[in-house]
Coordinates of C-alpha atoms and ligand atoms in Angstrom, one line a residue:
X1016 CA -160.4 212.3 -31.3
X1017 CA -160.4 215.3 -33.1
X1018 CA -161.3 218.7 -31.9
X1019 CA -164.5 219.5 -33.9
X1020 CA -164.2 222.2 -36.1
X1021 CA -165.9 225.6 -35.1
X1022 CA -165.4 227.4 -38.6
X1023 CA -164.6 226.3 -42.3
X1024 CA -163.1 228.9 -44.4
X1025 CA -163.9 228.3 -48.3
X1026 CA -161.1 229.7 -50.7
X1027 CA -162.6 230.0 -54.2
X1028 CA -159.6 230.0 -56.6
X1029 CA -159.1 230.5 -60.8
X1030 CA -155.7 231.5 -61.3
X1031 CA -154.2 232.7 -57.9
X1032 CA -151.0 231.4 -57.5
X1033 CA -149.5 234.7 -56.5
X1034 CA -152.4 235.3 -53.6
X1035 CA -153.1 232.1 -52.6
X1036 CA -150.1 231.2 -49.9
X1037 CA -150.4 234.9 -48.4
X1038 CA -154.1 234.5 -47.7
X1039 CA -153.9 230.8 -46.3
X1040 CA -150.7 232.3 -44.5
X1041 CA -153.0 235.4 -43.0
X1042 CA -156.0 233.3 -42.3
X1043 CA -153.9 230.4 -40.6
X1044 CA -152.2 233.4 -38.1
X1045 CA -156.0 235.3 -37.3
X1046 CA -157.7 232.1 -36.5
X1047 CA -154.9 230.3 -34.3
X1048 CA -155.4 229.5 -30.9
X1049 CA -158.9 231.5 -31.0
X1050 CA -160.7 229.2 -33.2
X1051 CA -160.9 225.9 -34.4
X1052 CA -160.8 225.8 -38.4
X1053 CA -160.4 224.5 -41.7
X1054 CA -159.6 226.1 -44.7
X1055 CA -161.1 224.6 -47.9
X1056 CA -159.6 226.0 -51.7
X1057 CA -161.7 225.2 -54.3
X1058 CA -160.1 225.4 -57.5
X1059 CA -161.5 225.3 -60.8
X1060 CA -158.1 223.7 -62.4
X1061 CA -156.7 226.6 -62.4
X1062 CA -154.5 227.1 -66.0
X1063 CA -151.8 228.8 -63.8
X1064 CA -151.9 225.7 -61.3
X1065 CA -152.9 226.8 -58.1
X1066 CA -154.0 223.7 -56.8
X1067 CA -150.2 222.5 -57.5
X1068 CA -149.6 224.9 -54.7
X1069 CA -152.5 224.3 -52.6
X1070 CA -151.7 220.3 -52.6
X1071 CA -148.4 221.1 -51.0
X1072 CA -149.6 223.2 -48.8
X1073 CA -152.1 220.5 -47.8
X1074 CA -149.5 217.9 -47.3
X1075 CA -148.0 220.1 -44.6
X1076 CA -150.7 220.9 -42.5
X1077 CA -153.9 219.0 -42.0
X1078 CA -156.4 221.7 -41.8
X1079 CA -156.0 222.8 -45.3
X1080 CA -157.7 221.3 -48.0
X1081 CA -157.9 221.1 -51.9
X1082 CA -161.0 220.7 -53.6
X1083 CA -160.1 220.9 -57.6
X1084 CA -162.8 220.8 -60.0
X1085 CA -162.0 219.4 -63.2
X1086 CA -164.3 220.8 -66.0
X1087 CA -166.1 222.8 -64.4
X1088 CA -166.2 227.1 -64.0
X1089 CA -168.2 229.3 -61.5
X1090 CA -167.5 231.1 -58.0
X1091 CA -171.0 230.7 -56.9
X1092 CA -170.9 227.0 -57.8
X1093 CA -167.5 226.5 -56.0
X1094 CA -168.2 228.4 -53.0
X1095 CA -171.6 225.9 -52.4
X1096 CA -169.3 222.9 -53.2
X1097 CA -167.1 224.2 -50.6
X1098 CA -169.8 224.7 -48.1
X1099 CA -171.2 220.6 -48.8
X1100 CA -167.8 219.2 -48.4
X1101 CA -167.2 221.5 -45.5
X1102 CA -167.5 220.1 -41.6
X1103 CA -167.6 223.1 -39.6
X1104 CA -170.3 224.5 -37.3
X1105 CA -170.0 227.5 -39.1
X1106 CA -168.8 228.2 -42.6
X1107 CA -167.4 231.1 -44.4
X1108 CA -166.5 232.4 -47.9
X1109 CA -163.1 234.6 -48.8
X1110 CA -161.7 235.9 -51.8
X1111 CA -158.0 234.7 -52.4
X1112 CA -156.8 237.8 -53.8
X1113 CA -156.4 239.4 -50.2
X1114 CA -159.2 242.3 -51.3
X1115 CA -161.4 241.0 -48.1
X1116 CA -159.9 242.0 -44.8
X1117 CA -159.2 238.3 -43.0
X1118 CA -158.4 240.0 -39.7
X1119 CA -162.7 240.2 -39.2
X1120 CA -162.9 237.0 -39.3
X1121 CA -163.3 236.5 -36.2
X1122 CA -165.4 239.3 -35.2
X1123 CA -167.8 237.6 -37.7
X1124 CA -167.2 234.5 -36.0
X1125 CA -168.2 235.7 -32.7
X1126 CA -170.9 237.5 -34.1
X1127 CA -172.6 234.2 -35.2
X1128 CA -173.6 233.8 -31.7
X1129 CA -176.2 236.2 -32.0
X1130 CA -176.7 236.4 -36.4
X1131 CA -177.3 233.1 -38.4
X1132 CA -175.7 234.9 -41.3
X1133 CA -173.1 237.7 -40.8
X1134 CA -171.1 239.7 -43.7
X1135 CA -168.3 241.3 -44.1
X1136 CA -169.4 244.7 -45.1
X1137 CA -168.0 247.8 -47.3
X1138 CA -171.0 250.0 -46.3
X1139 CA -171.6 250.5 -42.8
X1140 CA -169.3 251.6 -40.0
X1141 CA -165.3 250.8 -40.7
X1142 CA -166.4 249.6 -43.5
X1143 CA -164.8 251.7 -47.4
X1144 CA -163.2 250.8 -50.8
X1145 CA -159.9 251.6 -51.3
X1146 CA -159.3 253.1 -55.0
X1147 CA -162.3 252.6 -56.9
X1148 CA -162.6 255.0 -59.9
X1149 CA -165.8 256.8 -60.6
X1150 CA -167.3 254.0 -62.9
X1151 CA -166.9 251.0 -60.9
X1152 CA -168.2 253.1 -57.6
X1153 CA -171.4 254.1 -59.6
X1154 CA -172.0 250.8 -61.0
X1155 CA -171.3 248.9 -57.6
X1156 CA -173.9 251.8 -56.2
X1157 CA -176.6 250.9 -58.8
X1158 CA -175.8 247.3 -58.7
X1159 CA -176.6 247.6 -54.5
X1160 CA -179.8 249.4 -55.4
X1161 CA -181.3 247.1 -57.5
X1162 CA -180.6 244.3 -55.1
X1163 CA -181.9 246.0 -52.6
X1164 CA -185.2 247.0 -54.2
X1165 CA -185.7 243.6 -55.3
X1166 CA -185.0 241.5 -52.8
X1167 CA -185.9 243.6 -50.4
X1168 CA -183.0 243.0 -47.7
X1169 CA -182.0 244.8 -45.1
X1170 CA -178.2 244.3 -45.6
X1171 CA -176.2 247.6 -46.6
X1172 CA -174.2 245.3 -48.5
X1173 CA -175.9 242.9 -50.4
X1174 CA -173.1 242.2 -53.4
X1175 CA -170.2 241.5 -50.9
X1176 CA -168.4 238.0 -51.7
X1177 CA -167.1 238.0 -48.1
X1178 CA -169.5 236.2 -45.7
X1179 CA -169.8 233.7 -42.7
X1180 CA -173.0 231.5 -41.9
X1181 CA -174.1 228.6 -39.7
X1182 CA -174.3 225.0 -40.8
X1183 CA -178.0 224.8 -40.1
X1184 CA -178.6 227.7 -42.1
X1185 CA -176.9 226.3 -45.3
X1186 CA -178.3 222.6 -44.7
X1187 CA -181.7 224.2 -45.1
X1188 CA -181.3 225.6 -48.5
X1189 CA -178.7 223.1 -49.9
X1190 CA -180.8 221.3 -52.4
X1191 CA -182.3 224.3 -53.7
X1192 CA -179.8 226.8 -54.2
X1193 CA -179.3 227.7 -57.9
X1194 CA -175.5 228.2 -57.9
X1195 CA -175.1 230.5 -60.8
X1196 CA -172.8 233.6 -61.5
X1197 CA -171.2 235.2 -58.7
X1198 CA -173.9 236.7 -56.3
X1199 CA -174.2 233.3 -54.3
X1200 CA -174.9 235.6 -50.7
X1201 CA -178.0 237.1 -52.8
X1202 CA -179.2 233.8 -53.7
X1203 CA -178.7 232.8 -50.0
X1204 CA -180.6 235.4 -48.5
X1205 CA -183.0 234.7 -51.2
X1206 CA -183.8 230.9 -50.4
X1207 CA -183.0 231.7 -46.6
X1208 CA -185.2 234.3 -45.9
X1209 CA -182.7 235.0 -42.8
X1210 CA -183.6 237.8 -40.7
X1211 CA -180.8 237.5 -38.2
X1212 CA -177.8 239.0 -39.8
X1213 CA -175.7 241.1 -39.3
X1214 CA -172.8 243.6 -41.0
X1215 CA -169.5 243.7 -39.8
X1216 CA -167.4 246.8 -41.7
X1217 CA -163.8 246.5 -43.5
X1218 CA -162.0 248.1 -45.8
X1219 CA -162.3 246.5 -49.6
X1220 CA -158.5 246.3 -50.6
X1221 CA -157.5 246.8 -54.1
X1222 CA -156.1 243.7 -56.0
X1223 CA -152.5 244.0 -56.1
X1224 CA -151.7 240.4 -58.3
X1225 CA -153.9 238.4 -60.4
X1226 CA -156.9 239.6 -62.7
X1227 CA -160.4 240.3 -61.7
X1228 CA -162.6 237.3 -63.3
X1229 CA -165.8 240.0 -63.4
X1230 CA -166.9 240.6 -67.1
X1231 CA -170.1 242.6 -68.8
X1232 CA -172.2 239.3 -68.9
X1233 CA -171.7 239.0 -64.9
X1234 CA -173.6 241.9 -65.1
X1235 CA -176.1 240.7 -67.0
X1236 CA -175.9 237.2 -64.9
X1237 CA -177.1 239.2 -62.3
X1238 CA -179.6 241.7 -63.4
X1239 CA -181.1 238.0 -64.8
X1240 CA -180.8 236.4 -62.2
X1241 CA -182.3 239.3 -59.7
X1242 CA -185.5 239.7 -62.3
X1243 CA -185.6 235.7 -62.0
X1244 CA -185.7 235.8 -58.4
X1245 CA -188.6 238.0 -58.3
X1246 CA -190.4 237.2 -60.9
X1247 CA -189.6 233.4 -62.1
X1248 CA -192.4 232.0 -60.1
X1249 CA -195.3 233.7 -61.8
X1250 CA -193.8 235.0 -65.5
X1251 CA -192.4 234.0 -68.0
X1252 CA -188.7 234.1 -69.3
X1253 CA -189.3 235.7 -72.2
X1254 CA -190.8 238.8 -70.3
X1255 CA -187.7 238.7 -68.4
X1256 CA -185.7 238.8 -71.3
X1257 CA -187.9 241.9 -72.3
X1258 CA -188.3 243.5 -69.0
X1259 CA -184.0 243.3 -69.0
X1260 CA -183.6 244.7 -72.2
X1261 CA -186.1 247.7 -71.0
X1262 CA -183.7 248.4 -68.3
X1263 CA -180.6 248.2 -70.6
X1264 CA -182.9 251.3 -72.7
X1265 CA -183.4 253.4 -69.7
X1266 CA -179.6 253.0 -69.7
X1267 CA -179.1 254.1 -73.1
X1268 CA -181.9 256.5 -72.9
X1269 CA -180.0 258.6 -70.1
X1270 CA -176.2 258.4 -71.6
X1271 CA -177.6 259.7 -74.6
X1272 CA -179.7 262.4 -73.0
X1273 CA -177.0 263.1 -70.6
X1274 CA -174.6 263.1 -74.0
X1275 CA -176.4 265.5 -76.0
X1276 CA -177.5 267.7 -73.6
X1277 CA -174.7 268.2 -71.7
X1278 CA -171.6 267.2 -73.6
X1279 CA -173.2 268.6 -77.2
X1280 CA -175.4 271.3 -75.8
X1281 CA -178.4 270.3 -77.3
X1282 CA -181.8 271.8 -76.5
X1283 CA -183.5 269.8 -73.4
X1284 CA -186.4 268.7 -75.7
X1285 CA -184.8 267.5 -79.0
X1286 CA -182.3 265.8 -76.5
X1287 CA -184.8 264.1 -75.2
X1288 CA -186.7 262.6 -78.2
X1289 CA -183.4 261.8 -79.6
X1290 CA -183.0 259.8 -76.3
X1291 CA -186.1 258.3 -76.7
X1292 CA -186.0 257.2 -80.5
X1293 CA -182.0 255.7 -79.8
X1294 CA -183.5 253.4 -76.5
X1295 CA -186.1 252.7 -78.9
X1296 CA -184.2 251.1 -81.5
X1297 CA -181.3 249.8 -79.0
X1298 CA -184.3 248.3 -77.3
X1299 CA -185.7 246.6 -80.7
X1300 CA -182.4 245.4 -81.7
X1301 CA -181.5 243.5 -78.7
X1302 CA -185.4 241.9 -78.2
X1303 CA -184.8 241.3 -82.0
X1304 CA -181.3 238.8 -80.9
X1305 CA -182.0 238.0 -77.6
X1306 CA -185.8 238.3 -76.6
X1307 CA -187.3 236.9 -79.6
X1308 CA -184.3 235.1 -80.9
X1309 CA -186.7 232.5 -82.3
X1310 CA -188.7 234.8 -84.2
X1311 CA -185.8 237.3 -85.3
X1312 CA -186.5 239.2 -88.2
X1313 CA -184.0 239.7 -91.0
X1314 CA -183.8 242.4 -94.2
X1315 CA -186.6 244.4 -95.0
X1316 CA -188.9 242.7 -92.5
X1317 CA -186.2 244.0 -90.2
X1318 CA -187.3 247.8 -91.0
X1319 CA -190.8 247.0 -90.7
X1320 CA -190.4 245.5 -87.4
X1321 CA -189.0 248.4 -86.2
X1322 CA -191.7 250.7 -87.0
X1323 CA -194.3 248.4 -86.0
X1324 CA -192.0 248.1 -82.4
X1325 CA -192.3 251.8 -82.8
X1326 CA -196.2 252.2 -83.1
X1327 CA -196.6 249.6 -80.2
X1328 CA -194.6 251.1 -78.1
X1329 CA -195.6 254.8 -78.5
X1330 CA -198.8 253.9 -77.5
X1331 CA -197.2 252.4 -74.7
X1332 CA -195.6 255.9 -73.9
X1333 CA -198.7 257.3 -74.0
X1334 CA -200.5 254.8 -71.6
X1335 CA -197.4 255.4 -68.9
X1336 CA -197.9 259.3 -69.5
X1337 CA -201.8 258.9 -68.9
X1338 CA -201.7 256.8 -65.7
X1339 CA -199.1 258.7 -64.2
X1340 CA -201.1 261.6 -64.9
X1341 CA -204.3 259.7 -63.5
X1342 CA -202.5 258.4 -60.2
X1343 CA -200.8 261.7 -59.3
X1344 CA -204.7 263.3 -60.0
X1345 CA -205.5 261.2 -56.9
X1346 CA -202.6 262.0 -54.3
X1347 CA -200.6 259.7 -55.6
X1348 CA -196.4 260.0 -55.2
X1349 CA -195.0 261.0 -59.0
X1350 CA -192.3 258.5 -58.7
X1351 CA -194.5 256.0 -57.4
X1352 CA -196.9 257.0 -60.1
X1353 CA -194.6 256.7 -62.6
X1354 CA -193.0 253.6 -61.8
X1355 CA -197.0 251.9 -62.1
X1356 CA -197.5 253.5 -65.4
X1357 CA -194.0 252.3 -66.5
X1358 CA -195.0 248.3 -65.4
X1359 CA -198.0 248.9 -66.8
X1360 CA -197.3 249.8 -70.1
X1361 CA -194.0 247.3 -70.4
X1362 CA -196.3 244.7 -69.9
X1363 CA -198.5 246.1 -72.8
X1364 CA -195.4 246.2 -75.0
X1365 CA -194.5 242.9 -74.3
X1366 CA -197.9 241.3 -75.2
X1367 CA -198.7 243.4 -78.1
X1368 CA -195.1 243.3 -79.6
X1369 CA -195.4 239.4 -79.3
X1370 CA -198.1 239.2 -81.8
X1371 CA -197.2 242.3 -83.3
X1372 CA -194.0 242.4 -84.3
X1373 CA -192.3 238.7 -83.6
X1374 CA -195.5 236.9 -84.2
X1375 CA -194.4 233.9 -86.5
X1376 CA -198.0 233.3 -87.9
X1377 CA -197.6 236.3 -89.9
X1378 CA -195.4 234.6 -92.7
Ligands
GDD1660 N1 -163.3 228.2 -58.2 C1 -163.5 229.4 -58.8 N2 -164.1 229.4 -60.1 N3 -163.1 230.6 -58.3 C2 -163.4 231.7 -59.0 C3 -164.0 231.7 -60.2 C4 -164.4 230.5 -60.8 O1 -165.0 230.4 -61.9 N4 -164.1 233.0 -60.6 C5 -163.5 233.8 -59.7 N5 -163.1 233.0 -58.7 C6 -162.4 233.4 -57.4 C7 -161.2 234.3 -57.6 O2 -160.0 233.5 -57.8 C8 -161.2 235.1 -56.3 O3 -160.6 234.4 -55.3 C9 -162.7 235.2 -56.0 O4 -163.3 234.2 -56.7 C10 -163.2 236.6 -56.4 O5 -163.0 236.8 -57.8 P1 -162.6 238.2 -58.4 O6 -162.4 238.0 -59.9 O7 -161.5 238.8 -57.6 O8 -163.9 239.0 -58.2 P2 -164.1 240.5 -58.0 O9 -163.1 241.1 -57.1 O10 -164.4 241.2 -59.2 O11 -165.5 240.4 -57.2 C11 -165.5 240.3 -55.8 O12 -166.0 241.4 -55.2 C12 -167.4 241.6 -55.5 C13 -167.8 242.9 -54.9 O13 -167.3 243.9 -55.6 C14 -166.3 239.0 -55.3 O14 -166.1 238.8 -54.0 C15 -167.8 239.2 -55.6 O15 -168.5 238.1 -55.0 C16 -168.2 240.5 -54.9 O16 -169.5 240.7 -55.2
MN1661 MN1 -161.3 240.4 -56.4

């Protein structure tokens, strides 16, 4: 018989031939003779041929395993294809480009004990990123805000890629995960609501071979799939689309503020309305292609779109101003104020620009 296997540890792989035998090499000497594993790589056919590698390395030693997936791309979906074909008790995810710390992995293991869901953490104690420039700190920052406002979690860490659950805890949600992009540990604690968990600090290591497979539309993937999340129960996808494309203008809105004013040395208040005017008509351009593809306009009716988009949402400036004003008039918070008047009036752009601007029974 045997020994039954205490933890499974999922390799997702897309070109990692250069990482791949270190990491299986590092895991194999942590887990030894404390724990009982398996290590499962799940490649997506890797152009480079890691799963040449991997199949070797399979043949040599039992408790490694090959899972190539022929036609198919995705990290999320591979780490939950992992997880079904795994057969430990407990079951973790690593990167194979040795950015996550291995050495924890038993920490997290033992940790299980008490958590159903522990993760390997960049934000709490011993936990840091090594070498991050400015950009990719302030992104990751904002990125860990928004999933933390709208999923509401507790975890100081929500975006890391490094985690370990129990077997229960995945069978649970198995058949209704929706394994897209590459936040698969939001979507868990999404469908899981788990409250036991637990963060276990390590340093994020910078990748020394290989490329990072992260683009600008996992970006979007994931404000998407965030707004979806929340939302998708009780609105529809088109509002998402708009509500997405509002928070791409705030975006715009403060690079070009933060441009003009500081970088140009423009007066505060043309730099603002110049703000406001260039979200405006980034805003209408991308609900024009991507929002209301369907009803896109083309040429001159392009023009008058725009002011009509314009008009609409003025007045929808004007009802955010006046409730903010109203709520703070009663004690109310100004952020919190503003936030309400901000909803408020996105959802009277939406419905208004619908019929307004994009309606198609206009001819
Ligand atoms: N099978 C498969 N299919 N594996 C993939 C795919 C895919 O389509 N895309 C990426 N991978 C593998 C990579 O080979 C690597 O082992 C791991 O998934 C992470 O990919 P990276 O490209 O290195 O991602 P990253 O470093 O930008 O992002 C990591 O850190 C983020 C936090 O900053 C990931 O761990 C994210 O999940 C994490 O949020
Ligand atoms: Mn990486």
């Amino acid at each position: 018989m045997d020994m039954p296997i205490e933890l499974s540890v999922i390799i997702p792989t897309y070109n990692e031939k250069s990482n791949i035998s270190v990491i299986i090499e590092r895991i194999i000497k942590t887990l030894e003779g404390k724990i009982t594993f398996e290590i499962i790589v799940v490649d997506d056919d890797s152009p480079d041929q890691t799963w040449g590698l991997v199949k070797k390395i399979s043949t040599a030693d039992s408790r490694i395993h090959l899972l190539r997936r022929i036609g198919r791309r995705g990290l999320s979906s591979a780490v939950v294809e992992g997880f079904s074909a795994a057969r430990g008790a407990t079951l973790a995810v690593i990167d194979a480009d040795l950015q996550h710390d291995e050495r924890i992995l038993p920490d997290m293991y033992a940790a299980s004990s008490e958590a159903n869901l522990v993760v390997g953490s960049r934000k709490v104690e011993g936990g840091k990123i090594e070498n991050w420039n400015l950009i990719r700190r302030w992104v990751s920052n904002i990125a860990t805000l928004l999933a933390k406002i709208f999923l509401v979690t507790p975890l100081k860490d929500p975006m890391s890629g490094f985690f370990l659950l129990k077997r229960e805890t995945f069978s649970r949600i198995e058949s209704e995960i929706n394994p897209r992009g590459f936040k698969i540990l939001l979507e868990i604690l999404y469908r899981s609501k788990e409250k036991k968990i637990k963060e276990i600090g390590y340093t994020f290591r910078p990748r020394v071979a290989g490329v990072s497979k992260l683009s600008t539309s996992t970006i979007f993937d994931f404000l998407y799939s965030l707004l979806e999340m929340r939302f998708g129960r009780w609105i529809s996808l088109r509002f998402l689309k708009y509500a997405l494309v509002g928070v791409s203008g705030v975006g715009v809105n403060l690079a070009s503020l933060w441009l003009l004013h500081e970088k140009f040395q423009v007066d505060a208040s043309l730099s603002l309305s110049t703000a406001i005017f260039l979200s405006m008509l980034s805003n209408f351009f991308l609900n024009n292609q991507f929002t209301f593809r369907d009803y896109a306009l083309e040429a001159q009716a392009l023009w008058v779109g725009f002011f009509r988009f314009f008009l609409v949402c003025s007045v929808g400036a004007l009802i955010n101003y006046a409730l903010t004003q109203f709520l703070m008039g009663r004690g109310g918070n100004l952020y919190l104020a503003d936030l309400v008047g901000i909803s408020v009036a996105t959802v009277w752009n939406y419905i208004v620009n619908q019929h307004v601007t994009w309606s198609s029974d206009r001819g």
